[in-house]
């Protein structure tokens, strides 16, 4: 038995692979194209571990996926691979349409062909787990209740529209072909290995470098933050016990305004790595807002708690402290990401074998 994980060299995918192999000996086949967001250094501790098979490849490559499914016969596909950054989707939506829509379609078709030919028991046990986002529901007003699974889809950015499209494809492949799917829609994650283009890691690494901390607009936009390892445990719960064809919202019950997040990061750095030049909050700089910026996200996570008994283990206070400490403890990871040398990992650590696997 094994899992096929897509995007397992990215932020959440790598945390998932590490958590999975810390909790189970079931092997993981990790298919990742190693875009700018993929970083094999995240998985360095698995080097030489036969339970982790890394494959450098694209989810749009149908022949490759067919071959991986035939060779490894995974009992499930856990699909993280995506273009994930809203700002990049505004500047260049094409890659988002290709990976998030065409890539998901390609995976679904390969999964359907593979699953259709399985023996009855294996067919019943097979799962396609689609990892998605709360952004598909659009933007909440201050007094609106949090997003429930029944909310209409109202995506506002090229990123969220492409994820919404992928969710619809997954739903249709279940409804029309019976493919055994589950979908999770999660709120903003934070934690180790978070690429410093996103709010929390960007603020940490900029502050440590004495650079400006750019806050978009008035900084009063609200996100619902979840420690990444809690997202991973939520995915495990849904993968094992979720009802087929259902969607589950995953969130941390942690609504925070962006400016408060930035101030919290500054205060933790003041405590853990004081700067002789003064409090890090001196670096806060209000900048032009993101076009079409969603005002508020919040997740109603009652369904996953009621049906599967899942709740986050971390509070925001414990999770953000661990996160800031992780960045302070991993200056080499940060430096390699900043100077671009993390992109040499494939050659340095895996040689030509992984590149052609
Ligand atoms: P990420 O950008 O850090 O990682 C994405 C990974 O996918 C990278 O390793 C990249 O190399 C890989 N990839 C991209 N295109 C590919 C392709 N065509 N073929 C194969 N691999 C490809 O993203 P993340 O933040 O870890 O998000 C993972 C998933 O979770 C995404 O589907 C995202 O929509 C979803 N999600 C993210 C968050 C969040 O807060 N980051 C919250 C909810 C849901
Ligand atoms: O809600 C889940 C989503 O969370 C995921 O689906 C996305 O993949 C993930 O990137 C994240 O999207 P956001 O747009 O919410 O995350 P980001 O870190 O880019 O921004 C968080 C908030 O902070 C948002 O309101 C924009 C703001 N921001 C962001 C950056 C990078 C700033 O004010 N300044 C910044 O420099």
Short mmCIF file of C-alpha atoms and ligand atoms in Angstrom, two decimals:
data_model
loop_
_atom_site.label_atom_id
_atom_site.label_comp_id
_atom_site.label_asym_id
_atom_site.label_seq_id
_atom_site.Cartn_x
_atom_site.Cartn_y
_atom_site.Cartn_z
CA UNK A 1 0.00 0.00 0.00
CA UNK A 2 1.19 3.52 -0.72
CA UNK A 3 -0.01 7.07 -1.28
CA UNK A 4 0.59 9.20 -4.34
CA UNK A 5 1.08 12.77 -3.11
CA UNK A 6 1.25 15.64 -5.63
CA UNK A 7 3.04 18.86 -4.72
CA UNK A 8 4.82 17.22 -1.79
CA UNK A 9 7.86 19.51 -2.05
CA UNK A 10 5.77 22.63 -1.39
CA UNK A 11 4.86 24.17 1.95
CA UNK A 12 1.86 22.09 3.01
CA UNK A 13 2.72 19.03 0.92
CA UNK A 14 6.17 18.66 2.49
CA UNK A 15 4.72 19.08 5.98
CA UNK A 16 2.16 16.41 5.10
CA UNK A 17 4.79 13.96 3.81
CA UNK A 18 6.96 14.49 6.91
CA UNK A 19 3.98 14.04 9.24
CA UNK A 20 2.72 11.03 7.32
CA UNK A 21 6.02 9.19 7.54
CA UNK A 22 6.39 10.14 11.20
CA UNK A 23 3.04 8.45 11.89
CA UNK A 24 3.07 5.53 9.44
CA UNK A 25 5.35 3.23 7.49
CA UNK A 26 3.13 3.38 4.43
CA UNK A 27 5.32 4.68 1.59
CA UNK A 28 4.72 7.96 -0.20
CA UNK A 29 5.32 8.53 -3.90
CA UNK A 30 5.85 12.28 -4.16
CA UNK A 31 5.22 13.83 -7.58
CA UNK A 32 6.34 17.44 -7.81
CA UNK A 33 7.39 19.66 -10.72
CA UNK A 34 9.70 21.71 -8.46
CA UNK A 35 8.45 25.10 -9.55
CA UNK A 36 9.87 28.06 -7.61
CA UNK A 37 7.62 26.91 -4.72
CA UNK A 38 8.98 23.36 -4.55
CA UNK A 39 11.95 22.85 -2.26
CA UNK A 40 13.51 19.43 -1.71
CA UNK A 41 15.46 20.82 1.24
CA UNK A 42 12.13 20.58 3.12
CA UNK A 43 12.44 16.79 2.76
CA UNK A 44 16.19 16.51 3.39
CA UNK A 45 15.66 14.37 6.49
CA UNK A 46 14.04 11.69 4.28
CA UNK A 47 17.12 11.24 2.13
CA UNK A 48 17.90 7.52 1.95
CA UNK A 49 14.48 6.64 3.43
CA UNK A 50 13.00 3.97 1.14
CA UNK A 51 9.48 4.97 2.23
CA UNK A 52 9.80 8.22 0.26
CA UNK A 53 10.02 8.01 -3.53
CA UNK A 54 10.48 11.44 -5.10
CA UNK A 55 9.46 11.86 -8.74
CA UNK A 56 10.27 15.08 -10.55
CA UNK A 57 7.36 15.59 -12.91
CA UNK A 58 4.28 17.52 -13.91
CA UNK A 59 0.67 16.71 -13.02
CA UNK A 60 -0.25 17.69 -16.60
CA UNK A 61 1.84 14.74 -17.89
CA UNK A 62 -0.77 12.02 -18.34
CA UNK A 63 1.70 9.34 -19.48
CA UNK A 64 3.82 9.88 -16.36
CA UNK A 65 0.82 9.65 -14.04
CA UNK A 66 -0.44 6.50 -15.78
CA UNK A 67 2.98 4.95 -15.29
CA UNK A 68 3.17 5.94 -11.60
CA UNK A 69 -0.30 4.53 -10.90
CA UNK A 70 0.52 1.27 -12.70
CA UNK A 71 3.90 0.87 -11.00
CA UNK A 72 3.03 1.86 -7.44
CA UNK A 73 -0.68 1.03 -7.30
CA UNK A 74 -1.36 3.66 -4.58
CA UNK A 75 -4.49 3.24 -2.48
CA UNK A 76 -5.01 7.01 -2.58
CA UNK A 77 -3.98 10.21 -4.33
CA UNK A 78 -3.59 13.27 -2.11
CA UNK A 79 -3.54 16.24 -4.45
CA UNK A 80 -1.72 19.35 -3.18
CA UNK A 81 0.08 20.45 -6.37
CA UNK A 82 -1.01 23.92 -7.40
CA UNK A 83 0.06 27.43 -8.10
CA UNK A 84 -0.91 28.94 -4.75
CA UNK A 85 -0.01 32.63 -4.51
CA UNK A 86 -2.80 35.16 -5.12
CA UNK A 87 -0.45 38.03 -6.05
CA UNK A 88 1.31 35.89 -8.67
CA UNK A 89 -2.08 34.91 -10.10
CA UNK A 90 -2.88 38.60 -10.61
CA UNK A 91 0.38 39.20 -12.47
CA UNK A 92 0.31 35.98 -14.51
CA UNK A 93 -2.84 33.83 -14.39
CA UNK A 94 -1.77 31.38 -17.13
CA UNK A 95 0.23 29.00 -14.93
CA UNK A 96 -2.73 28.85 -12.51
CA UNK A 97 -5.14 27.80 -15.24
CA UNK A 98 -2.72 25.16 -16.47
CA UNK A 99 -1.70 23.51 -13.20
CA UNK A 100 -4.81 24.06 -11.10
CA UNK A 101 -7.40 23.26 -13.75
CA UNK A 102 -5.72 21.24 -16.51
CA UNK A 103 -3.47 19.45 -14.00
CA UNK A 104 -6.41 18.45 -11.79
CA UNK A 105 -8.35 17.30 -14.86
CA UNK A 106 -5.38 15.19 -15.99
CA UNK A 107 -5.04 13.60 -12.57
CA UNK A 108 -8.77 12.88 -12.38
CA UNK A 109 -8.77 11.18 -15.76
CA UNK A 110 -5.70 9.09 -14.91
CA UNK A 111 -7.22 8.21 -11.53
CA UNK A 112 -10.50 7.23 -13.18
CA UNK A 113 -8.81 4.91 -15.67
CA UNK A 114 -6.73 3.30 -12.91
CA UNK A 115 -9.62 3.00 -10.44
CA UNK A 116 -12.03 1.54 -13.04
CA UNK A 117 -9.71 -1.41 -13.60
CA UNK A 118 -9.19 -2.26 -9.89
CA UNK A 119 -10.62 -5.35 -8.22
CA UNK A 120 -13.80 -4.68 -6.21
CA UNK A 121 -12.12 -4.41 -2.77
CA UNK A 122 -9.36 -2.12 -4.00
CA UNK A 123 -11.91 -0.08 -5.91
CA UNK A 124 -13.97 0.44 -2.78
CA UNK A 125 -10.93 1.45 -0.75
CA UNK A 126 -9.46 3.90 -3.31
CA UNK A 127 -9.55 7.64 -2.54
CA UNK A 128 -8.87 10.84 -4.50
CA UNK A 129 -8.34 13.56 -1.90
CA UNK A 130 -8.44 17.06 -3.35
CA UNK A 131 -6.81 19.75 -1.21
CA UNK A 132 -8.50 23.10 -1.73
CA UNK A 133 -8.98 26.49 -0.16
CA UNK A 134 -11.56 28.64 1.61
CA UNK A 135 -10.94 31.35 -1.02
CA UNK A 136 -13.40 29.62 -3.37
CA UNK A 137 -16.23 31.01 -1.20
CA UNK A 138 -15.26 34.64 -1.88
CA UNK A 139 -15.18 37.42 0.70
CA UNK A 140 -17.21 37.82 3.91
CA UNK A 141 -18.64 41.02 5.34
CA UNK A 142 -17.83 41.84 8.96
CA UNK A 143 -21.12 40.40 10.30
CA UNK A 144 -21.43 37.38 7.99
CA UNK A 145 -21.25 33.93 9.55
CA UNK A 146 -18.10 31.94 8.67
CA UNK A 147 -17.95 29.85 5.47
CA UNK A 148 -19.91 26.59 5.71
CA UNK A 149 -19.61 23.78 3.16
CA UNK A 150 -22.98 24.87 1.80
CA UNK A 151 -21.88 28.43 0.94
CA UNK A 152 -22.08 29.31 -2.76
CA UNK A 153 -18.82 29.54 -4.67
CA UNK A 154 -17.88 33.20 -5.34
CA UNK A 155 -14.14 33.22 -6.17
CA UNK A 156 -12.63 36.65 -6.77
CA UNK A 157 -9.01 36.17 -7.89
CA UNK A 158 -7.54 34.18 -10.77
CA UNK A 159 -6.08 31.84 -8.12
CA UNK A 160 -9.36 31.22 -6.32
CA UNK A 161 -11.26 30.92 -9.60
CA UNK A 162 -8.84 28.24 -10.76
CA UNK A 163 -9.18 26.38 -7.46
CA UNK A 164 -12.98 26.68 -7.65
CA UNK A 165 -12.84 25.19 -11.15
CA UNK A 166 -10.76 22.29 -9.88
CA UNK A 167 -13.23 21.66 -7.02
CA UNK A 168 -16.06 21.52 -9.55
CA UNK A 169 -14.16 19.01 -11.69
CA UNK A 170 -13.57 16.79 -8.67
CA UNK A 171 -17.25 16.98 -7.74
CA UNK A 172 -18.30 16.12 -11.32
CA UNK A 173 -15.95 13.12 -11.55
CA UNK A 174 -17.62 11.72 -8.43
CA UNK A 175 -21.15 12.51 -9.50
CA UNK A 176 -20.77 11.31 -13.10
CA UNK A 177 -18.22 8.50 -12.90
CA UNK A 178 -18.43 7.50 -9.23
CA UNK A 179 -14.76 8.26 -8.60
CA UNK A 180 -14.36 8.06 -4.79
CA UNK A 181 -13.35 11.62 -3.96
CA UNK A 182 -13.17 13.80 -0.87
CA UNK A 183 -12.39 17.54 -0.89
CA UNK A 184 -11.07 19.73 1.90
CA UNK A 185 -11.30 23.54 1.86
CA UNK A 186 -8.86 25.01 4.33
CA UNK A 187 -8.11 28.46 5.66
CA UNK A 188 -4.70 30.22 5.71
CA UNK A 189 -1.89 27.95 6.89
CA UNK A 190 1.33 29.02 8.59
CA UNK A 191 4.31 27.13 9.99
CA UNK A 192 7.69 25.64 8.99
CA UNK A 193 8.80 25.66 5.32
CA UNK A 194 6.36 28.43 4.37
CA UNK A 195 7.76 30.22 1.31
CA UNK A 196 8.58 33.83 2.19
CA UNK A 197 6.29 35.37 -0.41
CA UNK A 198 3.30 34.81 1.90
CA UNK A 199 2.41 37.19 4.72
CA UNK A 200 3.80 35.52 7.86
CA UNK A 201 7.16 34.21 6.57
CA UNK A 202 7.70 37.41 4.55
CA UNK A 203 7.28 39.52 7.69
CA UNK A 204 9.69 37.30 9.65
CA UNK A 205 12.46 37.26 7.07
CA UNK A 206 12.09 40.95 6.15
CA UNK A 207 12.17 41.99 9.80
CA UNK A 208 15.33 39.96 10.44
CA UNK A 209 16.92 41.62 7.40
CA UNK A 210 15.88 45.12 8.57
CA UNK A 211 13.62 45.52 5.52
CA UNK A 212 10.19 47.16 5.29
CA UNK A 213 7.16 45.09 6.37
CA UNK A 214 4.65 45.79 3.56
CA UNK A 215 1.04 45.85 4.77
CA UNK A 216 -1.51 46.06 1.96
CA UNK A 217 -4.18 48.77 2.15
CA UNK A 218 -5.41 49.48 5.68
CA UNK A 219 -4.20 46.14 7.08
CA UNK A 220 -7.68 45.37 8.41
CA UNK A 221 -8.32 42.38 6.11
CA UNK A 222 -9.09 39.27 8.12
CA UNK A 223 -7.80 35.74 7.62
CA UNK A 224 -8.48 32.59 9.70
CA UNK A 225 -5.08 31.08 10.56
CA UNK A 226 -4.33 27.39 11.03
CA UNK A 227 -1.00 25.83 12.00
CA UNK A 228 0.08 23.65 9.08
CA UNK A 229 0.41 20.46 11.11
CA UNK A 230 -3.24 20.83 12.13
CA UNK A 231 -4.16 21.02 8.45
CA UNK A 232 -2.18 17.80 7.92
CA UNK A 233 -4.03 16.02 10.73
CA UNK A 234 -7.33 17.24 9.28
CA UNK A 235 -6.42 15.81 5.87
CA UNK A 236 -5.48 12.48 7.47
CA UNK A 237 -8.86 12.37 9.25
CA UNK A 238 -10.81 13.09 6.05
CA UNK A 239 -8.70 10.69 3.98
CA UNK A 240 -9.35 7.86 6.43
CA UNK A 241 -12.89 8.55 7.60
CA UNK A 242 -14.45 11.24 5.41
CA UNK A 243 -17.67 10.42 3.56
CA UNK A 244 -17.28 9.93 -0.17
CA UNK A 245 -18.20 12.88 -2.35
CA UNK A 246 -18.29 15.22 0.67
CA UNK A 247 -16.39 18.43 1.25
CA UNK A 248 -15.00 19.35 4.66
CA UNK A 249 -13.95 22.85 5.71
CA UNK A 250 -10.81 22.94 7.85
CA UNK A 251 -9.98 26.00 9.94
CA UNK A 252 -8.46 27.14 13.18
CA UNK A 253 -11.17 29.41 14.64
CA UNK A 254 -8.45 32.08 14.58
CA UNK A 255 -9.70 35.17 12.79
CA UNK A 256 -7.06 37.91 12.85
CA UNK A 257 -6.58 41.22 11.03
CA UNK A 258 -3.37 41.34 8.99
CA UNK A 259 -1.97 44.27 10.94
CA UNK A 260 -2.43 42.34 14.19
CA UNK A 261 -0.57 39.36 12.68
CA UNK A 262 2.31 41.65 11.71
CA UNK A 263 2.39 43.25 15.17
CA UNK A 264 2.39 39.80 16.81
CA UNK A 265 5.33 38.68 14.67
CA UNK A 266 7.20 41.89 15.56
CA UNK A 267 6.54 41.42 19.29
CA UNK A 268 7.79 37.81 19.21
CA UNK A 269 10.94 38.86 17.37
CA UNK A 270 11.46 41.69 19.90
CA UNK A 271 11.38 39.00 22.60
CA UNK A 272 13.36 36.24 20.87
CA UNK A 273 15.84 38.24 18.73
CA UNK A 274 15.86 41.86 19.96
CA UNK A 275 17.22 44.40 17.48
CA UNK A 276 19.46 47.15 18.84
CA UNK A 277 17.95 49.54 16.26
CA UNK A 278 14.57 49.38 18.07
CA UNK A 279 11.29 47.48 17.95
CA UNK A 280 10.63 45.64 14.68
CA UNK A 281 7.27 47.39 14.38
CA UNK A 282 9.23 50.49 13.22
CA UNK A 283 9.54 48.66 9.87
CA UNK A 284 5.77 48.43 9.24
CA UNK A 285 4.97 50.21 5.96
CA UNK A 286 1.50 50.57 4.47
CA UNK A 287 1.59 49.94 0.70
CA UNK A 288 -0.88 49.92 -2.21
CA UNK A 289 -3.62 47.36 -1.75
CA UNK A 290 -3.88 44.07 -3.69
CA UNK A 291 -6.36 44.46 -6.61
CA UNK A 292 -9.68 42.81 -5.75
CA UNK A 293 -8.43 42.07 -2.23
CA UNK A 294 -10.85 39.84 -0.32
CA UNK A 295 -11.79 41.52 2.96
CA UNK A 296 -12.47 38.60 5.26
CA UNK A 297 -12.23 34.81 5.33
CA UNK A 298 -13.47 32.67 8.22
CA UNK A 299 -14.13 28.94 8.40
CA UNK A 300 -16.95 27.14 10.13
CA UNK A 301 -15.14 23.91 11.00
CA UNK A 302 -18.04 22.25 12.83
CA UNK A 303 -18.70 19.56 10.22
CA UNK A 304 -15.25 17.98 10.41
CA UNK A 305 -15.40 18.13 14.22
CA UNK A 306 -18.90 16.65 14.41
CA UNK A 307 -18.36 13.86 11.87
CA UNK A 308 -14.68 13.03 12.32
CA UNK A 309 -13.79 14.38 15.76
CA UNK A 310 -11.06 16.66 14.36
CA UNK A 311 -10.00 19.83 16.15
CA UNK A 312 -6.79 21.85 15.84
CA UNK A 313 -4.14 21.02 18.44
CA UNK A 314 -2.47 24.46 18.35
CA UNK A 315 -3.83 27.81 19.40
CA UNK A 316 -2.62 30.80 17.40
CA UNK A 317 -0.35 31.81 20.30
CA UNK A 318 1.42 28.44 20.43
CA UNK A 319 1.57 28.01 16.66
CA UNK A 320 2.95 31.46 15.84
CA UNK A 321 5.61 31.17 18.56
CA UNK A 322 6.74 27.80 17.14
CA UNK A 323 6.78 29.29 13.66
CA UNK A 324 8.88 32.35 14.51
CA UNK A 325 11.26 30.11 16.48
CA UNK A 326 11.52 27.72 13.48
CA UNK A 327 12.63 30.56 11.18
CA UNK A 328 15.16 31.72 13.78
CA UNK A 329 16.49 28.16 14.05
CA UNK A 330 16.78 27.65 10.26
CA UNK A 331 18.79 30.58 8.86
CA UNK A 332 20.36 28.31 6.21
CA UNK A 333 16.94 27.32 4.84
CA UNK A 334 15.96 31.00 4.67
CA UNK A 335 19.26 32.01 3.04
CA UNK A 336 19.04 29.24 0.42
CA UNK A 337 15.50 30.32 -0.46
CA UNK A 338 16.49 33.97 -0.64
CA UNK A 339 19.59 33.46 -2.78
CA UNK A 340 17.89 30.88 -4.99
CA UNK A 341 20.33 28.05 -4.27
CA UNK A 342 17.48 25.85 -2.97
CA UNK A 343 16.73 25.26 -6.65
CA UNK A 344 20.01 23.32 -6.99
CA UNK A 345 18.80 20.68 -4.54
CA UNK A 346 17.67 18.29 -7.20
CA UNK A 347 21.17 17.98 -8.63
CA UNK A 348 23.02 18.17 -5.35
CA UNK A 349 20.95 15.66 -3.41
CA UNK A 350 19.40 13.36 -5.97
CA UNK A 351 21.60 13.64 -9.06
CA UNK A 352 20.40 12.78 -12.54
CA UNK A 353 18.37 9.79 -11.32
CA UNK A 354 15.56 11.88 -9.76
CA UNK A 355 15.46 14.29 -12.68
CA UNK A 356 14.56 11.48 -15.04
CA UNK A 357 12.53 9.28 -12.66
P1 LIG B 1 3.01 25.77 -2.53
O1 LIG B 1 2.94 26.80 -3.60
O2 LIG B 1 3.91 25.99 -1.37
O3 LIG B 1 3.43 24.35 -3.15
C1 LIG B 1 2.89 23.87 -4.35
C2 LIG B 1 3.73 22.69 -4.81
O4 LIG B 1 3.16 22.19 -6.03
C3 LIG B 1 5.19 23.04 -5.11
O5 LIG B 1 6.06 22.08 -4.55
C4 LIG B 1 5.26 23.02 -6.63
O6 LIG B 1 6.54 22.67 -7.12
C5 LIG B 1 4.21 21.98 -6.97
N1 LIG B 1 3.67 22.15 -8.32
C6 LIG B 1 3.22 23.30 -8.90
N2 LIG B 1 2.82 23.06 -10.15
C7 LIG B 1 2.98 21.73 -10.37
C8 LIG B 1 2.71 20.86 -11.47
N3 LIG B 1 2.21 21.34 -12.62
N4 LIG B 1 2.98 19.55 -11.34
C9 LIG B 1 3.49 19.06 -10.18
N5 LIG B 1 3.79 19.82 -9.12
C10 LIG B 1 3.52 21.14 -9.21
O7 LIG B 1 1.52 25.55 -2.06
P2 LIG B 1 0.95 25.25 -0.60
O8 LIG B 1 0.77 26.53 0.13
O9 LIG B 1 1.73 24.15 0.00
O10 LIG B 1 -0.52 24.73 -0.98
C11 LIG B 1 -0.74 23.35 -1.28
C12 LIG B 1 -2.19 23.14 -1.65
O11 LIG B 1 -3.01 23.56 -0.56
C13 LIG B 1 -2.64 23.99 -2.85
O12 LIG B 1 -3.53 23.19 -3.61
C14 LIG B 1 -3.36 25.17 -2.24
O13 LIG B 1 -4.35 25.65 -3.10
C15 LIG B 1 -3.95 24.54 -1.00
N6 LIG B 1 -4.16 25.44 0.15
C16 LIG B 1 -3.14 26.24 0.60
C17 LIG B 1 -3.34 27.04 1.74
C18 LIG B 1 -2.25 27.91 2.29
O14 LIG B 1 -2.51 28.67 3.24
N7 LIG B 1 -1.02 27.84 1.80
C19 LIG B 1 -4.58 27.01 2.39
C20 LIG B 1 -5.60 26.20 1.87
C21 LIG B 1 -5.37 25.40 0.76
O1 LIG B 2 -7.15 31.24 2.58
C1 LIG B 2 -6.32 30.23 2.08
C2 LIG B 2 -5.30 30.84 1.15
O2 LIG B 2 -4.36 31.54 1.97
C3 LIG B 2 -4.59 29.81 0.27
O3 LIG B 2 -5.52 29.20 -0.58
C4 LIG B 2 -3.47 30.47 -0.55
O4 LIG B 2 -2.77 29.48 -1.28
C5 LIG B 2 -2.53 31.17 0.40
O5 LIG B 2 -1.53 31.85 -0.32
C6 LIG B 2 -3.31 32.16 1.28
O6 LIG B 2 -3.81 33.26 0.47
P1 LIG B 2 -3.77 34.78 1.00
O7 LIG B 2 -3.84 35.69 -0.14
O8 LIG B 2 -4.75 34.97 2.13
O9 LIG B 2 -2.28 34.73 1.67
P2 LIG B 2 -1.09 35.80 1.65
O10 LIG B 2 -0.07 35.32 2.64
O11 LIG B 2 -0.62 36.13 0.28
O12 LIG B 2 -1.77 37.10 2.25
C7 LIG B 2 -2.40 37.07 3.53
C8 LIG B 2 -2.99 38.44 3.77
O13 LIG B 2 -1.91 39.37 3.96
C9 LIG B 2 -3.78 38.97 2.61
O14 LIG B 2 -4.88 39.71 3.11
C10 LIG B 2 -2.82 39.88 1.87
C11 LIG B 2 -1.95 40.41 3.00
N1 LIG B 2 -0.55 40.71 2.67
C12 LIG B 2 0.18 39.76 2.02
C13 LIG B 2 1.48 39.97 1.68
C14 LIG B 2 2.29 38.91 0.95
C15 LIG B 2 0.01 41.92 3.01
O15 LIG B 2 -0.63 42.79 3.63
N2 LIG B 2 1.32 42.14 2.69
C16 LIG B 2 2.08 41.24 2.02
O16 LIG B 2 3.27 41.52 1.72
#
